[in-house]
Amino acid sequence: MDYIRITDDNIEKEHICCAMSGKQGVIKKEWLQQRFKEGLVFCRSTERGKCFIEYIPAENAWVPIQADGYFYIDCLWVSGSLKGHGYSNDLLEECIRDAKEQGRKGLCILSSEGRKREFLSDPKYLAYKGFAVADTSGCGINLMYLPLAQDAELPRFKACAKHPAVEESGFVLYYTDQCPFTYYWVPRVEEAACGRSRESVQCSFEGHSYHQQGAGTERTRPGDDLRAVQGRQVPDPEHSNGQKISEACGNTGGAVLGYKIKAR
């Protein structure tokens, strides 16, 4: 298998295999072009299909971790007919080679406790490749690492991710355009939240025109800092004031980083 790196020089003519065409691809390419100057690498197979790795110096990663000196792997994905041929190993080895060449302390990546979860790397595969758990968040997300330097300090979650919580009442959604699946999932998360609401709430909406299909959420633009955005109120008479109704926290390559629904 041959591989190619996506760069500023070829991004306009090359496909992004996690979003080969359409609006998702446009948004993802905009995000990548903003990140290349920060050291991001996007390496994919020359064959058309989902077979790629995306990584960045952890100091610039769009995740709440403390991992200076490491590479953070945003996404390692091989699927469909390309699975089972060792291509994941090839991509990971390229990342390791690059890390050693740059004098990095190691690699880190988000995974899950126990079983494989959607949009998170398989913990069994990572353990097989020598990764170990460096830290665990309160919502069951593992930060796994592969040390390349002797006595390297372990990467860890920042406090906001170690014990995730939001001060705002109602629905709060954190997301970016790092993952093309944001385009699909954000409106559906919004719809689920609105389905629980028993009152009409006026919500503002800003961001890329491709996302403007409804109100109640807000996205970051390239170069913006990630921020919390208050959405719709979700009153529920069966729960006491301020009690958590449901919560989820994870990493989807930067799509939905976490959300909570609280009773008002």
C-alpha atoms as a printed R data frame, in Angstrom:
    type eleno elety resid chain resno       x      y      z
1   ATOM     1    CA   MET     A     1   0.000  0.000  0.000
2   ATOM     2    CA   ASP     A     2   1.227  3.488 -0.853
3   ATOM     3    CA   TYR     A     3   0.450  6.514  1.306
4   ATOM     4    CA   ILE     A     4   0.258 10.249  0.748
5   ATOM     5    CA   ARG     A     5   0.390 13.245  3.094
6   ATOM     6    CA   ILE     A     6  -2.221 15.932  2.639
7   ATOM     7    CA   THR     A     7  -0.645 19.398  2.707
8   ATOM     8    CA   ASP     A     8  -1.428 22.973  1.729
9   ATOM     9    CA   ASP     A     9   0.033 22.172 -1.671
10  ATOM    10    CA   ASN     A    10  -2.295 19.302 -2.555
11  ATOM    11    CA   ILE     A    11  -5.372 19.607 -0.328
12  ATOM    12    CA   GLU     A    12  -7.532 21.204 -3.010
13  ATOM    13    CA   LYS     A    13  -7.102 18.295 -5.417
14  ATOM    14    CA   GLU     A    14  -6.903 15.393 -2.968
15  ATOM    15    CA   HIS     A    15  -9.870 13.807 -1.231
16  ATOM    16    CA   ILE     A    16 -10.226 13.597  2.553
17  ATOM    17    CA   CYS     A    17 -11.138  9.996  3.132
18  ATOM    18    CA   CYS     A    18 -13.259 10.611  6.256
19  ATOM    19    CA   ALA     A    19 -15.375 12.981  4.116
20  ATOM    20    CA   MET     A    20 -14.760 12.331  0.453
21  ATOM    21    CA   SER     A    21 -17.209 14.806 -1.014
22  ATOM    22    CA   GLY     A    22 -19.960 17.265 -0.268
23  ATOM    23    CA   LYS     A    23 -20.256 19.922  2.398
24  ATOM    24    CA   GLN     A    24 -18.562 17.818  5.061
25  ATOM    25    CA   GLY     A    25 -15.414 17.666  2.961
26  ATOM    26    CA   VAL     A    26 -15.362 21.424  2.430
27  ATOM    27    CA   ILE     A    27 -15.654 22.138  6.152
28  ATOM    28    CA   LYS     A    28 -13.043 19.547  7.081
29  ATOM    29    CA   LYS     A    29 -10.564 20.912  4.549
30  ATOM    30    CA   GLU     A    30 -11.029 24.424  5.917
31  ATOM    31    CA   TRP     A    31 -10.240 23.128  9.402
32  ATOM    32    CA   LEU     A    32  -7.169 21.195  8.208
33  ATOM    33    CA   GLN     A    33  -5.744 24.218  6.421
34  ATOM    34    CA   GLN     A    34  -5.885 26.133  9.684
35  ATOM    35    CA   ARG     A    35  -4.046 23.336 11.530
36  ATOM    36    CA   PHE     A    36  -1.181 22.536  9.126
37  ATOM    37    CA   LYS     A    37   0.803 25.508 10.434
38  ATOM    38    CA   GLU     A    38   0.430 24.011 13.932
39  ATOM    39    CA   GLY     A    39   2.128 20.784 12.870
40  ATOM    40    CA   LEU     A    40  -0.876 18.647 12.005
41  ATOM    41    CA   VAL     A    41  -0.235 15.618  9.784
42  ATOM    42    CA   PHE     A    42  -2.922 13.909  7.710
43  ATOM    43    CA   CYS     A    43  -1.611 10.749  6.047
44  ATOM    44    CA   ARG     A    44  -3.869  8.461  4.005
45  ATOM    45    CA   SER     A    45  -3.709  5.570  1.589
46  ATOM    46    CA   THR     A    46  -3.590  6.324 -2.117
47  ATOM    47    CA   GLU     A    47  -6.566  4.007 -2.582
48  ATOM    48    CA   ARG     A    48 -10.008  5.521 -2.294
49  ATOM    49    CA   GLY     A    49 -11.401  4.516  1.065
50  ATOM    50    CA   LYS     A    50 -11.207  5.188  4.775
51  ATOM    51    CA   CYS     A    51  -7.572  4.461  5.601
52  ATOM    52    CA   PHE     A    52  -5.761  7.327  7.313
53  ATOM    53    CA   ILE     A    53  -4.136  8.734 10.422
54  ATOM    54    CA   GLU     A    54  -4.348 12.312 11.659
55  ATOM    55    CA   TYR     A    55  -2.066 13.566 14.417
56  ATOM    56    CA   ILE     A    56  -0.730 16.829 15.829
57  ATOM    57    CA   PRO     A    57   1.695 18.024 18.519
58  ATOM    58    CA   ALA     A    58  -0.300 17.587 21.716
59  ATOM    59    CA   GLU     A    59   0.353 21.210 22.686
60  ATOM    60    CA   ASN     A    60  -1.929 22.164 19.790
61  ATOM    61    CA   ALA     A    61  -4.487 19.367 20.107
62  ATOM    62    CA   TRP     A    62  -8.144 20.346 20.332
63  ATOM    63    CA   VAL     A    63  -8.748 18.162 23.368
64  ATOM    64    CA   PRO     A    64  -8.501 18.995 27.103
65  ATOM    65    CA   ILE     A    65  -5.256 17.168 27.901
66  ATOM    66    CA   GLN     A    66  -1.845 18.074 29.285
67  ATOM    67    CA   ALA     A    67   0.683 16.220 27.153
68  ATOM    68    CA   ASP     A    68   3.494 18.571 26.190
69  ATOM    69    CA   GLY     A    69   6.117 16.859 24.060
70  ATOM    70    CA   TYR     A    70   3.775 14.137 22.784
71  ATOM    71    CA   PHE     A    71   1.999 13.629 19.506
72  ATOM    72    CA   TYR     A    72  -1.764 13.407 19.931
73  ATOM    73    CA   ILE     A    73  -3.531 11.116 17.455
74  ATOM    74    CA   ASP     A    74  -6.815 12.728 16.446
75  ATOM    75    CA   CYS     A    75  -7.958  9.737 14.446
76  ATOM    76    CA   LEU     A    76  -6.647  6.398 13.198
77  ATOM    77    CA   TRP     A    77  -9.247  4.818 10.931
78  ATOM    78    CA   VAL     A    78  -9.189  1.870  8.555
79  ATOM    79    CA   SER     A    79 -12.526  0.426  7.466
80  ATOM    80    CA   GLY     A    80 -14.354 -1.624  4.870
81  ATOM    81    CA   SER     A    81 -12.361 -3.711  2.418
82  ATOM    82    CA   LEU     A    82  -9.132 -2.078  3.609
83  ATOM    83    CA   LYS     A    83  -9.364 -3.701  7.033
84  ATOM    84    CA   GLY     A    84  -7.339 -6.796  7.870
85  ATOM    85    CA   HIS     A    85  -4.284 -6.015  5.734
86  ATOM    86    CA   GLY     A    86  -2.037 -4.395  8.337
87  ATOM    87    CA   TYR     A    87  -2.636 -0.841  7.125
88  ATOM    88    CA   SER     A    88  -3.362  0.419 10.655
89  ATOM    89    CA   ASN     A    89   0.080 -0.840 11.629
90  ATOM    90    CA   ASP     A    90   1.642  0.997  8.686
91  ATOM    91    CA   LEU     A    91  -0.013  4.278  9.622
92  ATOM    92    CA   LEU     A    92   0.856  3.948 13.287
93  ATOM    93    CA   GLU     A    93   4.472  3.127 12.436
94  ATOM    94    CA   GLU     A    94   4.669  6.268 10.309
95  ATOM    95    CA   CYS     A    95   3.451  8.316 13.269
96  ATOM    96    CA   ILE     A    96   6.014  6.648 15.552
97  ATOM    97    CA   ARG     A    97   8.796  7.270 13.031
98  ATOM    98    CA   ASP     A    98   7.807 10.935 12.776
99  ATOM    99    CA   ALA     A    99   7.649 11.272 16.578
100 ATOM   100    CA   LYS     A   100  11.117  9.800 17.021
101 ATOM   101    CA   GLU     A   101  12.522 12.016 14.289
102 ATOM   102    CA   GLN     A   102  11.129 15.103 16.058
103 ATOM   103    CA   GLY     A   103  12.278 13.956 19.488
104 ATOM   104    CA   ARG     A   104   8.758 13.542 20.844
105 ATOM   105    CA   LYS     A   105   8.185 11.883 24.220
106 ATOM   106    CA   GLY     A   106   5.582  9.529 22.803
107 ATOM   107    CA   LEU     A   107   2.069  9.243 21.395
108 ATOM   108    CA   CYS     A   108  -1.284  9.624 23.094
109 ATOM   109    CA   ILE     A   109  -4.851  8.992 22.006
110 ATOM   110    CA   LEU     A   110  -8.351  8.788 23.456
111 ATOM   111    CA   SER     A   111 -10.023  5.423 23.950
112 ATOM   112    CA   SER     A   112 -12.664  3.910 26.219
113 ATOM   113    CA   GLU     A   113 -12.791  1.737 29.281
114 ATOM   114    CA   GLY     A   114 -13.571 -1.890 28.500
115 ATOM   115    CA   ARG     A   115 -15.290 -2.314 25.160
116 ATOM   116    CA   LYS     A   116 -14.793 -0.339 21.961
117 ATOM   117    CA   ARG     A   117 -17.010  2.716 21.682
118 ATOM   118    CA   GLU     A   118 -18.137  4.557 18.576
119 ATOM   119    CA   PHE     A   119 -15.698  7.217 17.357
120 ATOM   120    CA   LEU     A   120 -13.043  6.137 19.863
121 ATOM   121    CA   SER     A   121 -10.015  3.961 19.216
122 ATOM   122    CA   ASP     A   122 -10.144  0.275 20.106
123 ATOM   123    CA   PRO     A   123  -8.452 -0.179 23.509
124 ATOM   124    CA   LYS     A   124  -7.550 -3.804 22.740
125 ATOM   125    CA   TYR     A   125  -5.719 -2.861 19.557
126 ATOM   126    CA   LEU     A   126  -3.887 -0.045 21.324
127 ATOM   127    CA   ALA     A   127  -2.841 -2.341 24.177
128 ATOM   128    CA   TYR     A   128  -1.595 -4.857 21.615
129 ATOM   129    CA   LYS     A   129   0.568 -2.107 20.081
130 ATOM   130    CA   GLY     A   130   2.084 -1.244 23.459
131 ATOM   131    CA   PHE     A   131  -0.161  1.598 24.612
132 ATOM   132    CA   ALA     A   132  -1.120  1.842 28.288
133 ATOM   133    CA   VAL     A   133  -3.701  3.891 30.179
134 ATOM   134    CA   ALA     A   134  -2.249  7.157 31.434
135 ATOM   135    CA   ASP     A   135  -5.427  8.717 32.827
136 ATOM   136    CA   THR     A   136  -9.189  8.154 32.993
137 ATOM   137    CA   SER     A   137 -11.971 10.724 33.032
138 ATOM   138    CA   GLY     A   138 -15.040 10.569 35.208
139 ATOM   139    CA   CYS     A   139 -17.185  9.639 32.212
140 ATOM   140    CA   GLY     A   140 -15.207  6.554 31.232
141 ATOM   141    CA   ILE     A   141 -12.831  7.931 28.601
142 ATOM   142    CA   ASN     A   142  -9.238  6.696 28.744
143 ATOM   143    CA   LEU     A   143  -6.183  8.678 27.718
144 ATOM   144    CA   MET     A   144  -3.767  6.034 26.436
145 ATOM   145    CA   TYR     A   145  -0.103  6.604 25.636
146 ATOM   146    CA   LEU     A   146   2.906  4.982 24.034
147 ATOM   147    CA   PRO     A   147   6.152  6.274 25.591
148 ATOM   148    CA   LEU     A   148   9.133  6.784 23.300
149 ATOM   149    CA   ALA     A   149  11.427  8.577 25.744
150 ATOM   150    CA   GLN     A   150  12.741  7.100 28.961
151 ATOM   151    CA   ASP     A   151  11.090  8.482 32.111
152 ATOM   152    CA   ALA     A   152   8.638 10.551 30.042
153 ATOM   153    CA   GLU     A   153   5.988 12.262 32.160
154 ATOM   154    CA   LEU     A   154   2.571 10.682 31.691
155 ATOM   155    CA   PRO     A   155   0.006 12.708 29.760
156 ATOM   156    CA   ARG     A   156  -3.142 13.533 31.705
157 ATOM   157    CA   PHE     A   157  -6.587 15.050 31.387
158 ATOM   158    CA   LYS     A   158  -7.077 18.641 32.402
159 ATOM   159    CA   ALA     A   159  -9.410 19.158 35.368
160 ATOM   160    CA   CYS     A   160 -12.329 20.184 33.153
161 ATOM   161    CA   ALA     A   161 -12.225 16.776 31.443
162 ATOM   162    CA   LYS     A   162 -11.181 14.682 34.426
163 ATOM   163    CA   HIS     A   163 -14.466 15.532 36.156
164 ATOM   164    CA   PRO     A   164 -16.606 17.121 33.405
165 ATOM   165    CA   ALA     A   165 -19.386 19.480 34.417
166 ATOM   166    CA   VAL     A   166 -21.138 22.591 33.149
167 ATOM   167    CA   GLU     A   167 -22.417 25.544 35.143
168 ATOM   168    CA   GLU     A   168 -25.115 26.518 32.669
169 ATOM   169    CA   SER     A   169 -28.600 25.104 32.978
170 ATOM   170    CA   GLY     A   170 -30.298 23.515 30.010
171 ATOM   171    CA   PHE     A   171 -28.456 21.979 27.072
172 ATOM   172    CA   VAL     A   172 -24.784 22.751 26.460
173 ATOM   173    CA   LEU     A   173 -22.965 21.367 23.431
174 ATOM   174    CA   TYR     A   174 -19.230 21.585 22.766
175 ATOM   175    CA   TYR     A   175 -18.120 20.891 19.209
176 ATOM   176    CA   THR     A   176 -15.787 21.871 16.401
177 ATOM   177    CA   ASP     A   177 -15.401 21.140 12.708
178 ATOM   178    CA   GLN     A   178 -12.484 18.783 13.272
179 ATOM   179    CA   CYS     A   179 -14.630 15.763 12.417
180 ATOM   180    CA   PRO     A   180 -16.900 15.792  9.336
181 ATOM   181    CA   PHE     A   181 -19.518 13.817 11.241
182 ATOM   182    CA   THR     A   182 -20.280 17.003 13.192
183 ATOM   183    CA   TYR     A   183 -22.306 18.063 10.152
184 ATOM   184    CA   TYR     A   184 -24.524 15.001 10.595
185 ATOM   185    CA   TRP     A   185 -24.750 14.709 14.379
186 ATOM   186    CA   VAL     A   186 -25.099 18.267 15.700
187 ATOM   187    CA   PRO     A   187 -28.592 18.829 14.227
188 ATOM   188    CA   ARG     A   188 -29.684 15.415 15.528
189 ATOM   189    CA   VAL     A   189 -28.402 16.111 19.030
190 ATOM   190    CA   GLU     A   190 -30.256 19.417 18.878
191 ATOM   191    CA   GLU     A   191 -33.426 17.670 17.729
192 ATOM   192    CA   ALA     A   192 -33.211 15.213 20.624
193 ATOM   193    CA   ALA     A   193 -32.807 18.077 23.103
194 ATOM   194    CA   CYS     A   194 -35.660 20.050 21.601
195 ATOM   195    CA   GLY     A   195 -37.855 16.966 21.740
196 ATOM   196    CA   ARG     A   196 -37.592 17.022 25.536
197 ATOM   197    CA   SER     A   197 -38.388 20.713 25.844
198 ATOM   198    CA   ARG     A   198 -41.881 21.734 26.920
199 ATOM   199    CA   GLU     A   199 -41.466 25.415 26.174
200 ATOM   200    CA   SER     A   200 -40.548 27.541 23.206
201 ATOM   201    CA   VAL     A   201 -37.081 29.047 23.522
202 ATOM   202    CA   GLN     A   202 -35.539 31.555 21.153
203 ATOM   203    CA   CYS     A   203 -31.961 30.546 20.329
204 ATOM   204    CA   SER     A   204 -29.313 32.300 18.277
205 ATOM   205    CA   PHE     A   205 -27.217 30.413 15.739
206 ATOM   206    CA   GLU     A   206 -23.883 31.400 14.271
207 ATOM   207    CA   GLY     A   207 -21.222 29.762 12.141
208 ATOM   208    CA   HIS     A   208 -20.652 28.163  8.782
209 ATOM   209    CA   SER     A   209 -23.580 28.440  6.395
210 ATOM   210    CA   TYR     A   210 -23.456 24.685  5.876
211 ATOM   211    CA   HIS     A   211 -24.510 24.189  9.502
212 ATOM   212    CA   GLN     A   212 -27.354 26.694  9.449
213 ATOM   213    CA   GLN     A   213 -30.219 24.237  9.261
214 ATOM   214    CA   GLY     A   214 -31.795 25.145 12.595
215 ATOM   215    CA   ALA     A   215 -31.286 27.080 15.785
216 ATOM   216    CA   GLY     A   216 -30.085 26.253 19.254
217 ATOM   217    CA   THR     A   217 -26.434 25.399 18.678
218 ATOM   218    CA   GLU     A   218 -23.314 27.311 17.824
219 ATOM   219    CA   ARG     A   219 -20.052 26.185 16.280
220 ATOM   220    CA   THR     A   220 -16.484 27.411 16.311
221 ATOM   221    CA   ARG     A   221 -14.928 28.987 13.275
222 ATOM   222    CA   PRO     A   222 -11.368 28.191 12.184
223 ATOM   223    CA   GLY     A   223  -8.997 29.792 14.669
224 ATOM   224    CA   ASP     A   224 -11.612 30.279 17.385
225 ATOM   225    CA   ASP     A   225 -11.181 28.962 20.897
226 ATOM   226    CA   LEU     A   226 -13.496 26.137 21.861
227 ATOM   227    CA   ARG     A   227 -16.329 27.433 23.987
228 ATOM   228    CA   ALA     A   228 -19.488 26.328 25.731
229 ATOM   229    CA   VAL     A   229 -22.746 27.477 24.203
230 ATOM   230    CA   GLN     A   230 -26.002 27.402 26.105
231 ATOM   231    CA   GLY     A   231 -28.809 25.805 24.170
232 ATOM   232    CA   ARG     A   232 -32.375 24.953 24.966
233 ATOM   233    CA   GLN     A   233 -33.760 24.508 28.449
234 ATOM   234    CA   VAL     A   234 -34.885 20.960 29.178
235 ATOM   235    CA   PRO     A   235 -37.315 21.031 32.136
236 ATOM   236    CA   ASP     A   236 -38.278 17.667 33.585
237 ATOM   237    CA   PRO     A   237 -40.722 17.432 36.518
238 ATOM   238    CA   GLU     A   238 -39.437 13.958 37.397
239 ATOM   239    CA   HIS     A   239 -36.014 15.305 38.412
240 ATOM   240    CA   SER     A   240 -35.068 17.795 41.093
241 ATOM   241    CA   ASN     A   241 -33.682 21.197 40.262
242 ATOM   242    CA   GLY     A   242 -30.134 20.951 38.856
243 ATOM   243    CA   GLN     A   243 -30.015 17.154 38.848
244 ATOM   244    CA   LYS     A   244 -28.305 15.535 35.887
245 ATOM   245    CA   ILE     A   245 -30.753 13.748 33.620
246 ATOM   246    CA   SER     A   246 -28.222 12.255 31.249
247 ATOM   247    CA   GLU     A   247 -24.680 12.900 30.217
248 ATOM   248    CA   ALA     A   248 -22.151 11.844 27.657
249 ATOM   249    CA   CYS     A   249 -18.534 12.728 27.226
250 ATOM   250    CA   GLY     A   250 -16.127 11.585 24.600
251 ATOM   251    CA   ASN     A   251 -14.020 12.464 21.663
252 ATOM   252    CA   THR     A   252 -15.070 12.054 18.098
253 ATOM   253    CA   GLY     A   253 -12.004 13.537 16.606
254 ATOM   254    CA   GLY     A   254 -13.254 16.906 17.710
255 ATOM   255    CA   ALA     A   255 -16.885 16.645 16.732
256 ATOM   256    CA   VAL     A   256 -19.030 16.427 19.853
257 ATOM   257    CA   LEU     A   257 -16.591 16.652 22.725
258 ATOM   258    CA   GLY     A   258 -19.202 16.371 25.422
259 ATOM   259    CA   TYR     A   259 -22.670 17.328 26.463
260 ATOM   260    CA   LYS     A   260 -24.944 17.266 29.481
261 ATOM   261    CA   ILE     A   261 -28.668 17.761 29.898
262 ATOM   262    CA   LYS     A   262 -29.778 19.155 33.241
263 ATOM   263    CA   ALA     A   263 -33.155 19.798 34.754
264 ATOM   264    CA   ARG     A   264 -33.753 23.465 35.258
